[in-house]
mmCIF file of C-alpha atoms in Angstrom:
data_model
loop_
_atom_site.group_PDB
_atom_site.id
_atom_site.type_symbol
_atom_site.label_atom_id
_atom_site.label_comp_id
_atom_site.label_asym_id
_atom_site.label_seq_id
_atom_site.Cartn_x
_atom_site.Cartn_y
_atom_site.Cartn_z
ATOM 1 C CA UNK A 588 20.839 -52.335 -5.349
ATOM 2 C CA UNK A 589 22.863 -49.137 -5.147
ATOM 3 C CA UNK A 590 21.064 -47.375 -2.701
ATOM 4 C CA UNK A 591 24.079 -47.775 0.232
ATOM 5 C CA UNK A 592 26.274 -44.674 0.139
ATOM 6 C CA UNK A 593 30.043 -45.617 1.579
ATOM 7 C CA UNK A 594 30.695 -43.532 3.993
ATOM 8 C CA UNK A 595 34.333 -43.607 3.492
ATOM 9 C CA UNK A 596 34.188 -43.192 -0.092
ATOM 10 C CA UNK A 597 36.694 -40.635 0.345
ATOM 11 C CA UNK A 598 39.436 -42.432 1.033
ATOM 12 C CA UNK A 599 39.466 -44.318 -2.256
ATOM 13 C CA UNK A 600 39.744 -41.041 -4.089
ATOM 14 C CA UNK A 601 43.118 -39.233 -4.452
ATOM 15 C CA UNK A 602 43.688 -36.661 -1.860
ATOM 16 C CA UNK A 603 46.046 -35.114 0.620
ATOM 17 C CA UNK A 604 46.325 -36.993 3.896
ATOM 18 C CA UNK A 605 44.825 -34.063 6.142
ATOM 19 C CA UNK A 606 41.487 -34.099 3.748
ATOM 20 C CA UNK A 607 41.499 -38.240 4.190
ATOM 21 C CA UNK A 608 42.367 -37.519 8.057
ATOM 22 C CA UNK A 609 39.205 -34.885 7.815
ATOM 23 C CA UNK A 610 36.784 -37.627 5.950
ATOM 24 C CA UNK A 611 37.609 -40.341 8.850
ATOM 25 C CA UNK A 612 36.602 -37.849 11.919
ATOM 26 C CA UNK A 613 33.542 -36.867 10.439
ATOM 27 C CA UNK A 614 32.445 -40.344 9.982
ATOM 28 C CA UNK A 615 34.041 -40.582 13.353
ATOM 29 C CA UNK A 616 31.561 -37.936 14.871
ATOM 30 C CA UNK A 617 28.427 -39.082 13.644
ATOM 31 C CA UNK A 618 28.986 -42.118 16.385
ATOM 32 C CA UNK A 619 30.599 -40.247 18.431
ATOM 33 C CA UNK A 620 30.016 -36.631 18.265
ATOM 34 C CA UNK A 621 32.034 -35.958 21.118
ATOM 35 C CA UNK A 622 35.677 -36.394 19.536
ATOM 36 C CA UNK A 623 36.467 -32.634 18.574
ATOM 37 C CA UNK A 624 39.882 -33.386 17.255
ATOM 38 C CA UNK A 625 41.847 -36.460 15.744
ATOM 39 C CA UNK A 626 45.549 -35.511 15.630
ATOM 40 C CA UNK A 627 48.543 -37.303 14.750
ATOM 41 C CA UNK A 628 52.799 -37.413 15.425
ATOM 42 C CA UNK A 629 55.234 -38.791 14.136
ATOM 43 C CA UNK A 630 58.675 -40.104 15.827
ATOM 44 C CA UNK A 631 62.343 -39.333 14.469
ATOM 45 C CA UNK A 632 64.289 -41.888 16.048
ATOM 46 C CA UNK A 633 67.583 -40.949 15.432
ATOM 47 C CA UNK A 634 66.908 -37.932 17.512
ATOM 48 C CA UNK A 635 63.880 -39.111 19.753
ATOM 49 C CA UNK A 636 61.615 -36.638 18.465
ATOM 50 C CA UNK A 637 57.653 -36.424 18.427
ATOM 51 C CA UNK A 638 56.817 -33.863 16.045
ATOM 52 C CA UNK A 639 53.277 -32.621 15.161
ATOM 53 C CA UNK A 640 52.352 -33.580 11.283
ATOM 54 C CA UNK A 641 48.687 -33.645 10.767
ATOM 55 C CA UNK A 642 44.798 -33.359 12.340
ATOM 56 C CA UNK A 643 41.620 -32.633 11.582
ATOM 57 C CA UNK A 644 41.560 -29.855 13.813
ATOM 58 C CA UNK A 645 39.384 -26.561 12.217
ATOM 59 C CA UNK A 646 40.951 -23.132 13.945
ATOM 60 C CA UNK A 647 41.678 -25.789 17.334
ATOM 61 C CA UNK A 648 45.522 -26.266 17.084
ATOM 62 C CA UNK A 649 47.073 -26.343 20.087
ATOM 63 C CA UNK A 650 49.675 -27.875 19.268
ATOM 64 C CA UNK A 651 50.637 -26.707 15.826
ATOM 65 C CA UNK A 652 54.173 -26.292 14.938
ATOM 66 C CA UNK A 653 55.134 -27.925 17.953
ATOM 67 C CA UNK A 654 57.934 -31.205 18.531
ATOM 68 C CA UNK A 655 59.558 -32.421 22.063
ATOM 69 C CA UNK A 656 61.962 -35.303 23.013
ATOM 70 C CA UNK A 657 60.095 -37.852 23.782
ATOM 71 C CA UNK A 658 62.636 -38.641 26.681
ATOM 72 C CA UNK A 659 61.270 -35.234 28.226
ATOM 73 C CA UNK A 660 57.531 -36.442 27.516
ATOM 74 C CA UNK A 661 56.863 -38.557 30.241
ATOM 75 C CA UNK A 662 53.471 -39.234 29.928
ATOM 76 C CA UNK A 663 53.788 -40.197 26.250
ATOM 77 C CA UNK A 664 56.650 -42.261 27.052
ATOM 78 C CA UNK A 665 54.875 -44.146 29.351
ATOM 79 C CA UNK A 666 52.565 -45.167 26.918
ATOM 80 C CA UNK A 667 55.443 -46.180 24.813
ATOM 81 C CA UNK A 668 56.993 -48.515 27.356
ATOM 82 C CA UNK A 669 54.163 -49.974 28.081
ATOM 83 C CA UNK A 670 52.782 -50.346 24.144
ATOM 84 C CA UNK A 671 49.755 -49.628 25.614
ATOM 85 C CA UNK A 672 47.108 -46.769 24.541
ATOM 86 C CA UNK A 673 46.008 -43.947 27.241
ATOM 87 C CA UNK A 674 42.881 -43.289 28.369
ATOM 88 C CA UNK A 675 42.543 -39.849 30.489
ATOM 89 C CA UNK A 676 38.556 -39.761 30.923
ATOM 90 C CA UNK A 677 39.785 -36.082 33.136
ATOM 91 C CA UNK A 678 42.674 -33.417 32.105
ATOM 92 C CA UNK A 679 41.967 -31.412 35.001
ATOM 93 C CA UNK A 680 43.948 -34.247 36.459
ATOM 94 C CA UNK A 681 46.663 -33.277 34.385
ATOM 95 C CA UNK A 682 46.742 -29.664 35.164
ATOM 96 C CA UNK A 683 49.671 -29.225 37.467
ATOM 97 C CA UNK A 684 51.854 -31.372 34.467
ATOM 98 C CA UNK A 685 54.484 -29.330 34.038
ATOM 99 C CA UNK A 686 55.181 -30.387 30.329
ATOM 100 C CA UNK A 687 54.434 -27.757 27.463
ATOM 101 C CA UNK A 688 52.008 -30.393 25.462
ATOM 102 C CA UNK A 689 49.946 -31.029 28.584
ATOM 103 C CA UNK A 690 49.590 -27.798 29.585
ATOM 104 C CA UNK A 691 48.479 -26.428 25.344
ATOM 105 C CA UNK A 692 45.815 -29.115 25.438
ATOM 106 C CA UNK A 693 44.288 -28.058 28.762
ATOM 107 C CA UNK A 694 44.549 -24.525 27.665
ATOM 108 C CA UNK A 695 42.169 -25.376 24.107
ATOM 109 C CA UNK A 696 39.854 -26.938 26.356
ATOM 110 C CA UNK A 697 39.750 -30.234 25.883
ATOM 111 C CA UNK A 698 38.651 -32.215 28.531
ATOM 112 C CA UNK A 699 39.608 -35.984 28.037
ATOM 113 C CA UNK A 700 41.844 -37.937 25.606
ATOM 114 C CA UNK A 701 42.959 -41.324 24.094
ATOM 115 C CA UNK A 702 46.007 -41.716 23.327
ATOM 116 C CA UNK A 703 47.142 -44.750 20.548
ATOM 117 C CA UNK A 704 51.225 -45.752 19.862
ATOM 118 C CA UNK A 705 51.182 -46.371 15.948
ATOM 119 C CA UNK A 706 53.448 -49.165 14.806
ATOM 120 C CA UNK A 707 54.340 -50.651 11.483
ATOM 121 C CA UNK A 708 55.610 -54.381 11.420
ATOM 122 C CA UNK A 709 56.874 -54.054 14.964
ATOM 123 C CA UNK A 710 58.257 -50.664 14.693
ATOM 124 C CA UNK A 711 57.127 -47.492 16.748
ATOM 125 C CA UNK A 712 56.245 -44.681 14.563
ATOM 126 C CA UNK A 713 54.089 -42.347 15.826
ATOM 127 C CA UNK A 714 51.003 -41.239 18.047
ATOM 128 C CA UNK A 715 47.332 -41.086 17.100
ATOM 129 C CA UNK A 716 44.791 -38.758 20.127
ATOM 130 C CA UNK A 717 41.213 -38.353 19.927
ATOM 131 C CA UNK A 718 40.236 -35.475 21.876
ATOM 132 C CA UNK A 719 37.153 -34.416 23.697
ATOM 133 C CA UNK A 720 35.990 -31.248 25.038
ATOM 134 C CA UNK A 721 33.175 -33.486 27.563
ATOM 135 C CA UNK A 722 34.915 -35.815 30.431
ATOM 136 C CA UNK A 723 34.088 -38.868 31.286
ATOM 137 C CA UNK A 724 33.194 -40.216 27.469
ATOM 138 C CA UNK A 725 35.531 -42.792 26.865
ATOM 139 C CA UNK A 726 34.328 -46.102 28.502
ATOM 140 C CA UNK A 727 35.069 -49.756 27.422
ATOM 141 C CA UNK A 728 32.504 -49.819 24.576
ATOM 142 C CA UNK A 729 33.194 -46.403 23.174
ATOM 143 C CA UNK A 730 36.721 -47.331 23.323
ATOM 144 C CA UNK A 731 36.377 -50.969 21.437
ATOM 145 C CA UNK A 732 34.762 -48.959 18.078
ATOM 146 C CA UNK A 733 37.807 -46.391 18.092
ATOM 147 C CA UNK A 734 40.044 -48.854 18.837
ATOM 148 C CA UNK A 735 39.129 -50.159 15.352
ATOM 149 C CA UNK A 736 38.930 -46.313 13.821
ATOM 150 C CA UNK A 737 42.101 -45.519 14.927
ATOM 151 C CA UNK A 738 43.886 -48.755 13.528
ATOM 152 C CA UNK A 739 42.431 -47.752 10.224
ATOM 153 C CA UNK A 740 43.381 -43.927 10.130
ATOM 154 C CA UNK A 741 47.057 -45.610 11.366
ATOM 155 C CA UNK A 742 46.911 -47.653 8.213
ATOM 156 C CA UNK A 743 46.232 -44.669 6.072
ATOM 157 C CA UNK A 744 48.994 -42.431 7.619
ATOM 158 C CA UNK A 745 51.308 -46.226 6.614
ATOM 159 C CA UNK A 746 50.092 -46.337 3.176
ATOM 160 C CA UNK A 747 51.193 -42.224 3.134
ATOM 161 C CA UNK A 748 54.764 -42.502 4.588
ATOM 162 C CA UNK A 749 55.184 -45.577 3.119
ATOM 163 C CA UNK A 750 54.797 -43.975 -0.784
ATOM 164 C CA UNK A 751 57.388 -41.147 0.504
ATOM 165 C CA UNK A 752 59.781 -44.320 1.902
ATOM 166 C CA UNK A 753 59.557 -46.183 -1.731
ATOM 167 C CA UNK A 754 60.577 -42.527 -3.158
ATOM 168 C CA UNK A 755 62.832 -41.674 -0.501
ATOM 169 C CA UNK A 756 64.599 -45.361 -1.427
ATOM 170 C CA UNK A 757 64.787 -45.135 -4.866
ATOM 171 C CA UNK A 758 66.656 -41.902 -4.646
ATOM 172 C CA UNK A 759 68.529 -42.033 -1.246
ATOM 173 C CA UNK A 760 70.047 -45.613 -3.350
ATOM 174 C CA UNK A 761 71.005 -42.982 -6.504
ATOM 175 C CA UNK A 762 72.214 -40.367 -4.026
ATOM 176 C CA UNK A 763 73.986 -42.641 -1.876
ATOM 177 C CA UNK A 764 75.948 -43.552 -4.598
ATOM 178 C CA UNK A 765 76.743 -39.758 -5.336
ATOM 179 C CA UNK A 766 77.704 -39.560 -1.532
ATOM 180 C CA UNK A 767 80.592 -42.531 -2.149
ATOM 181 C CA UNK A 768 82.070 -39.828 -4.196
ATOM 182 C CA UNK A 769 81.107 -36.649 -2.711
ATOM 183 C CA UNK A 770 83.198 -35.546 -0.158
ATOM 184 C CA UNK A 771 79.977 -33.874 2.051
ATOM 185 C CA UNK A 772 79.529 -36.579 5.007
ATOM 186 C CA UNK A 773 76.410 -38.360 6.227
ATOM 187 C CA UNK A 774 76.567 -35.976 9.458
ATOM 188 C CA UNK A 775 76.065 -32.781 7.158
ATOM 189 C CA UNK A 776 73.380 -34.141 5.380
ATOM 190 C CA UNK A 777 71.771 -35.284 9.524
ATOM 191 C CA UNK A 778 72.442 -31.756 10.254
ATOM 192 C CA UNK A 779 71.475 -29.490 7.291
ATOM 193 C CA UNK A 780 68.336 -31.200 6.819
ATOM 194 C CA UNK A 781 67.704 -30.304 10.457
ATOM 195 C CA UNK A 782 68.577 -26.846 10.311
ATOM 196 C CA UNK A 783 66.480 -26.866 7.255
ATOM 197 C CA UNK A 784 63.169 -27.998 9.236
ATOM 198 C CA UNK A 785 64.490 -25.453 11.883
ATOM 199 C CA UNK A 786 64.091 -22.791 9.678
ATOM 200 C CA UNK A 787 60.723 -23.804 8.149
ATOM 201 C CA UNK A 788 59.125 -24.336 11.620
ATOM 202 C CA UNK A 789 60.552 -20.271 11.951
ATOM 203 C CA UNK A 790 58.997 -19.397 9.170
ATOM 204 C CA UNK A 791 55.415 -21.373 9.694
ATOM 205 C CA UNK A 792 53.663 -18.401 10.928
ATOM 206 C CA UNK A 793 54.907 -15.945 8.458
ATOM 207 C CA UNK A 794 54.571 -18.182 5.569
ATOM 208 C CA UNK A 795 51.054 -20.324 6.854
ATOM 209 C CA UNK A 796 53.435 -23.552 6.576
ATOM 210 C CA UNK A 797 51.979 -26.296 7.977
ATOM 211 C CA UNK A 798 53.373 -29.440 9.671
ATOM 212 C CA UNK A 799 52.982 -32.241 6.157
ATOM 213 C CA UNK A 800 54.706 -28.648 4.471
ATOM 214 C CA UNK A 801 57.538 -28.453 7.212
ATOM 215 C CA UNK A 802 57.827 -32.670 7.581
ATOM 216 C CA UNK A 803 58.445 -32.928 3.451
ATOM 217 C CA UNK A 804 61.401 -30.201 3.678
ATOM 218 C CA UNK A 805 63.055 -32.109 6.406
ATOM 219 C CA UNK A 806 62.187 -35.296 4.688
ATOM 220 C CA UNK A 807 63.507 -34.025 0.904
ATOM 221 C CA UNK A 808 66.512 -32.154 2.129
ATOM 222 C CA UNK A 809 68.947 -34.676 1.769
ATOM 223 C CA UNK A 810 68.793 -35.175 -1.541
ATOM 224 C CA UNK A 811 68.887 -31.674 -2.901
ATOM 225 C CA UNK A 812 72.745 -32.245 -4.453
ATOM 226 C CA UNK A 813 71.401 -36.264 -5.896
ATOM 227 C CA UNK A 814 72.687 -34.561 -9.674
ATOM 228 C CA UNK A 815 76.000 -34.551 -8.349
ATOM 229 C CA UNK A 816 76.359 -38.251 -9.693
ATOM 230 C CA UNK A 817 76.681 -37.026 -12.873
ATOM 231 C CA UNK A 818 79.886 -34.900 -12.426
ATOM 232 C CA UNK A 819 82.726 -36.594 -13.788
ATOM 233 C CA UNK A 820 85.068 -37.443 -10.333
ATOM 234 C CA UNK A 821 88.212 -34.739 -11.996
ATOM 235 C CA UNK A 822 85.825 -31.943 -11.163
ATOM 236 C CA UNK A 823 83.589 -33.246 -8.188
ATOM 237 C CA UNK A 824 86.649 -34.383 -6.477
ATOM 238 C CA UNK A 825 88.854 -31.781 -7.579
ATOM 239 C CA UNK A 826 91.271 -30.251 -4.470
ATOM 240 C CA UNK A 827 91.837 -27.286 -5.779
ATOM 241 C CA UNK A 828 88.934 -24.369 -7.183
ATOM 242 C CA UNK A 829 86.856 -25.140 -10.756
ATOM 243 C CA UNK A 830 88.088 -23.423 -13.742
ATOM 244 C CA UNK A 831 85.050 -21.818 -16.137
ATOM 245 C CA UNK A 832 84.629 -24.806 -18.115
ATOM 246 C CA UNK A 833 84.817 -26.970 -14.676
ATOM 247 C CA UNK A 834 82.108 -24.754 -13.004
ATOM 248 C CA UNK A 835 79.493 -24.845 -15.681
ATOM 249 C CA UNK A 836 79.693 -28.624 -15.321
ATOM 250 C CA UNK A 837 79.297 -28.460 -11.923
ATOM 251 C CA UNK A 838 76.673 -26.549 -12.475
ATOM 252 C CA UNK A 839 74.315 -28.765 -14.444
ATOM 253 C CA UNK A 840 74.267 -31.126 -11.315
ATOM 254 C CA UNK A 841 70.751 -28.946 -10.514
ATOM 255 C CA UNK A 842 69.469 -29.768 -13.712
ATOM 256 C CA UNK A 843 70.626 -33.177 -13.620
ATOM 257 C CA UNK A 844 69.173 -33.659 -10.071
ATOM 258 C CA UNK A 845 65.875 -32.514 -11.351
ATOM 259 C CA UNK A 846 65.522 -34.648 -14.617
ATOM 260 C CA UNK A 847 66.663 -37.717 -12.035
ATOM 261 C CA UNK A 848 63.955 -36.783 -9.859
ATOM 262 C CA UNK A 849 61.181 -36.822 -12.390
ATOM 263 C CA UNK A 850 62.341 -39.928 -13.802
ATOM 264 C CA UNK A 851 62.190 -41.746 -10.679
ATOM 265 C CA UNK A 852 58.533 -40.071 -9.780
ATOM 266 C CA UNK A 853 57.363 -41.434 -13.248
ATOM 267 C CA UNK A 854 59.436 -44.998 -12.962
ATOM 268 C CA UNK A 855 57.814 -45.817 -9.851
ATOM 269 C CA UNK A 856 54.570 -44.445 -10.289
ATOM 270 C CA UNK A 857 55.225 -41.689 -7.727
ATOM 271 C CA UNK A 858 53.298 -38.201 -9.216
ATOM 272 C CA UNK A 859 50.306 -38.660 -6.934
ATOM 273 C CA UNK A 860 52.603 -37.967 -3.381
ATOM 274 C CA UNK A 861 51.683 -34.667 -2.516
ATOM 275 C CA UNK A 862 53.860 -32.012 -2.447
ATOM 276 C CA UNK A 863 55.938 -33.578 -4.869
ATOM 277 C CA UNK A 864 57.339 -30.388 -6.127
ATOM 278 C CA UNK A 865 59.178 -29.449 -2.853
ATOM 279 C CA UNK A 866 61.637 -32.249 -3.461
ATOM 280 C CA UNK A 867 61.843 -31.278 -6.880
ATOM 281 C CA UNK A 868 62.042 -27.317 -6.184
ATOM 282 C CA UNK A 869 65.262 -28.249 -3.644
ATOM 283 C CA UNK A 870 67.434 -30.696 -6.307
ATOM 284 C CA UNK A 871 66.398 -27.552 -8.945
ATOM 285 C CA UNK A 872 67.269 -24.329 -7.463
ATOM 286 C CA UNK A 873 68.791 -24.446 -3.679
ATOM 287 C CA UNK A 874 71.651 -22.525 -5.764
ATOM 288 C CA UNK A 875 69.644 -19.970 -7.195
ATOM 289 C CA UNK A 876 70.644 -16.184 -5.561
ATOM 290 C CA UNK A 877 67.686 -13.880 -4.074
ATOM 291 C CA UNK A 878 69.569 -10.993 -6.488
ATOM 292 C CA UNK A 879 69.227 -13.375 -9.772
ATOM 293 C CA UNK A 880 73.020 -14.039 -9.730
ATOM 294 C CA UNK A 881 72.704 -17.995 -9.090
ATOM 295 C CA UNK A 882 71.376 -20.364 -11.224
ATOM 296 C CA UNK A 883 70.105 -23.093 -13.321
ATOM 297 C CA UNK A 884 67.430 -19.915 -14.157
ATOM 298 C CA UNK A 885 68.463 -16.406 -12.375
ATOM 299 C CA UNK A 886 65.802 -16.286 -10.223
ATOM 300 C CA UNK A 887 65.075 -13.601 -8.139
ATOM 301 C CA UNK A 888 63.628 -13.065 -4.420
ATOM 302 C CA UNK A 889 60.229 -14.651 -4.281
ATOM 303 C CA UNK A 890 60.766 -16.596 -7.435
ATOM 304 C CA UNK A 891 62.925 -18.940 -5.761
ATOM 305 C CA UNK A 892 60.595 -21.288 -3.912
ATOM 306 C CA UNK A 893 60.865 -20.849 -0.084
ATOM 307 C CA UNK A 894 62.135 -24.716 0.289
ATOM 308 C CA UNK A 895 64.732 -23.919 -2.046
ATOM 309 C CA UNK A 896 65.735 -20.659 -0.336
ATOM 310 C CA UNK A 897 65.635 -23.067 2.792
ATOM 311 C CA UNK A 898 67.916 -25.015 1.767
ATOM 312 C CA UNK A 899 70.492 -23.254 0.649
ATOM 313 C CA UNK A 900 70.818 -21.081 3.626
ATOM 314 C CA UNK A 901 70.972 -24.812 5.634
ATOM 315 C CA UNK A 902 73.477 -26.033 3.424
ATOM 316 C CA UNK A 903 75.706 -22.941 3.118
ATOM 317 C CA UNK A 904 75.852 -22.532 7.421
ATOM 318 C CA UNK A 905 76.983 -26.618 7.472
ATOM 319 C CA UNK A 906 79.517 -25.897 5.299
ATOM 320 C CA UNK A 907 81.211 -23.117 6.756
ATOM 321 C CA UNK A 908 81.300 -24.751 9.749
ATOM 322 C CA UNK A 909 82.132 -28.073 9.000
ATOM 323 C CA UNK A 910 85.814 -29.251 8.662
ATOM 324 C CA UNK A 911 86.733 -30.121 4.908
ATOM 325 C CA UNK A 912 90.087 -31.433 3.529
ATOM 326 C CA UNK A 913 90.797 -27.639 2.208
ATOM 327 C CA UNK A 914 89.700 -25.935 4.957
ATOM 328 C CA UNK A 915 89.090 -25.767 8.968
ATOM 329 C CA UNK A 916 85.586 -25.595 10.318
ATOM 330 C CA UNK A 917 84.469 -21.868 10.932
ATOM 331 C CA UNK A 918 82.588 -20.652 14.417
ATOM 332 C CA UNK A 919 79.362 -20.312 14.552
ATOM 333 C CA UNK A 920 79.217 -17.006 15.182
ATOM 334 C CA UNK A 921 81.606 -16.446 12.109
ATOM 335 C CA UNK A 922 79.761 -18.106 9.854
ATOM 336 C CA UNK A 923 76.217 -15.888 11.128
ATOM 337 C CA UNK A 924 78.433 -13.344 10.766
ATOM 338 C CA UNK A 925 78.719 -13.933 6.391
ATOM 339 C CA UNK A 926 75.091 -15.582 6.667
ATOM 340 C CA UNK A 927 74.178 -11.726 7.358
ATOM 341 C CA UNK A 928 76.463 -10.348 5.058
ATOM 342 C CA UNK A 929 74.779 -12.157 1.751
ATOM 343 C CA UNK A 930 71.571 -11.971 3.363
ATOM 344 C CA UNK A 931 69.385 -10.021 0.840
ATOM 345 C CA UNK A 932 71.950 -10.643 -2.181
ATOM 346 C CA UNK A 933 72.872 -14.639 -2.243
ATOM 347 C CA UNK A 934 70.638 -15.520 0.573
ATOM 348 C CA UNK A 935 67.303 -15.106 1.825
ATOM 349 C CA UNK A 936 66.956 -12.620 4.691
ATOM 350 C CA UNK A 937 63.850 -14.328 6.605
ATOM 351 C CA UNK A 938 65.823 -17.906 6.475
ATOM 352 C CA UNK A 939 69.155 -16.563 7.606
ATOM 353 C CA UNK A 940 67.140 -14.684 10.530
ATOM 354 C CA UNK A 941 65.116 -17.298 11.653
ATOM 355 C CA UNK A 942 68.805 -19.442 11.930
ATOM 356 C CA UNK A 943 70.023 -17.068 13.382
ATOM 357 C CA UNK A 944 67.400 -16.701 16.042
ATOM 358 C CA UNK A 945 67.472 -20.220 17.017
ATOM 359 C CA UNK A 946 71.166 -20.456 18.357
ATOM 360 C CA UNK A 947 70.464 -23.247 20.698
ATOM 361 C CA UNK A 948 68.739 -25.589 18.359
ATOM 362 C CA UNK A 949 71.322 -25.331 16.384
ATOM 363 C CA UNK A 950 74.206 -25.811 18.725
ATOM 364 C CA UNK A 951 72.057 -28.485 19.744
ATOM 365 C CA UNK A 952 71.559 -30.057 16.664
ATOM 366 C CA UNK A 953 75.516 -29.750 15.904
ATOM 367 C CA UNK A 954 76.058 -31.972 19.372
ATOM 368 C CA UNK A 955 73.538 -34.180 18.200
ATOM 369 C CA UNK A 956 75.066 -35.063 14.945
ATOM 370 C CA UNK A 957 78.853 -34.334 15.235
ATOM 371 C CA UNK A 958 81.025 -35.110 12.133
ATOM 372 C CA UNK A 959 82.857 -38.517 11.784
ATOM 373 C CA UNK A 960 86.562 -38.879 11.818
ATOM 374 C CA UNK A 961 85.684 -39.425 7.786
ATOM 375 C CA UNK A 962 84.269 -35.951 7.502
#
């Protein structure tokens, strides 16, 4: 009676999206042993981004690391507009594209592709390719079977961001709350969690950070100050600097933001959403100094988790140039200028370089997400 092995089995168990993403191709490839590579984007839509998060590539990643506007993506826009899938039985067809995607996948090899839009309940979020190092192999039939493969690997990748979205909820609610009484505006939070994914996507080579690791600190950055709700409004609101008293309250808002965190996580039933501990390492210690001088715990250097030293170098640049009731906004180039200066004491000297290097993203990202006449 039990002779019948399921060969999906592994998506039942508990495990990390690529593994699940890894179970489905190999099933995948015993049909079809042609499809080399399953890969899969996501789309920001505030910004119009397509931004690599996970395949079940081996040592083939052409594309890792990599995002675009999808207004500057023609071919993937295309199949947008159309909410229709792409077939392209023949890249060499595609070899004169001048866009930077294109022209990585021809480069790996790969010969043909089919291209899926992923929605959930009407709502574009992403794109799912099957790649193929032989032309000519997708016809009608072969098509029909991964038609129904790649509506099932879309509903795993649903069931993933849809865990992070009932997290991300319950604590965007709490912290929105904190934000009614926090003078920081919703345009810093836009912009420091994109400076923070700026610097992670730096750092990805250095590091081996990959693309879930990179998504999650974009994703959690946000809510690293959610213990601020705590602070009684005489200090969080106060004009004027914190007495000693004053600042160790202030202080405890890490603390806070963690023990908020965890209950939440256990509440709703949330442990199992990997990587976790990044959101938790952020709301913890984004104040912690690389010279043991910050706190909740004095950490020093590398005992300050790389998110958290993320973060704080994000945060820190948005707030020195970002106009505030008690001061004017600084220049870029004069707040770089003290990024460098507590680089290797306060700050971490890999983040603040890798901000640093990327200038244009982040005048970019500054036009993108300009502060309200609230801020």
């Amino acid at each position: 009676m039990f002779h019948h092995q399921d060969s999906l089995e592994a998506l039942n168990r508990h495990l990390p999206l690529k593994q699940k993403i890894v179970s489905a191709h190999r099933v995948i490839k015993d049909k079809f042993n042609f499809i080399a590579r399953i890969a899969i984007t996501l789309y920001d839509p505030e910004s119009r981004i397509i931004k690599t998060y996970v395949d079940s590539s081996g040592c083939d990643q052409p594309l890792k690391h990599y995002e675009t506007s999808l207004d500057k993506a023609g071919s993937l826009k295309a199949i947008l507009d159309r909410e229709r899938p792409r077939v392209v039985n023949n890249l060499v067809t595609f070899d004169n594209n001048e866009h930077e995607h294109t022209r990585r996948i021809g480069h790996q090899g790969y010969a043909a592709s089919y291209t899926m839009p992923m929605f959930h309940s009407g709502s574009f979020f992403g794109f799912l390719f099957f790649n193929s190092y032989q032309p000519d192999v997708f016809d009608e039939k072969t098509l029909k079977d991964l038609d129904v493969f790649g509506h099932l690997i879309s509903l795993i990748v649903i069931n993933e961001l849809s865990t992070l979205s009932v997290m991300d909820a319950a604590i965007k609610t709490t912290s929105d709350i904190t934000h009614l009484r926090d003078p920081e505006t919703g345009s810093h939070l836009d912009r420091m969690s994109r400076y923070s994914r700026l610097i992670a996507q730096s750092l990805a080579d250095k590091y081996e950070l990959n693309d879930e690791y990179i998504e999650h600190v974009f994703m959690f950055s946000p809510l690293h100050d959610i213990g601020k709700i705590a602070i009684p409004d005489t200090i969080l609101l106060k004009p004027g600097p914190l007495d000693e008293k004053e600042r160790a309250m202030m202080n405890t808002h890490t603390t806070i933001g963690r023990s908020m965190i965890d209950s939440i996580v256990a509440n709703f039933k949330l442990d199992g959403i990997e990587q976790i501990a990044v959101l938790k390492n952020i709301a913890e210690f984004h104040h912690e100094a690389i010279n043991g001088s910050g706190y909740p715990s004095g950490k020093k250097n590398s005992e300050i988790p790389l998110e958290a030293r993320i973060v704080a170098v994000a945060d820190v640049f948005d707030a020195l140039t970002s106009c505030r009731p008690y001061k004017d906004a600084w220049s870029n180039d004069k707040a770089f200028d003290l990024l460098k200066r507590l680089a290797g004491e306060k700050l971490d000297s890999d983040c603040v370089n890798a901000l640093i290097e990327n200038k244009a993203e982040v005048e970019q990202i500054q036009s993108q997400f300009q502060e309200d006449i609230f801020g």
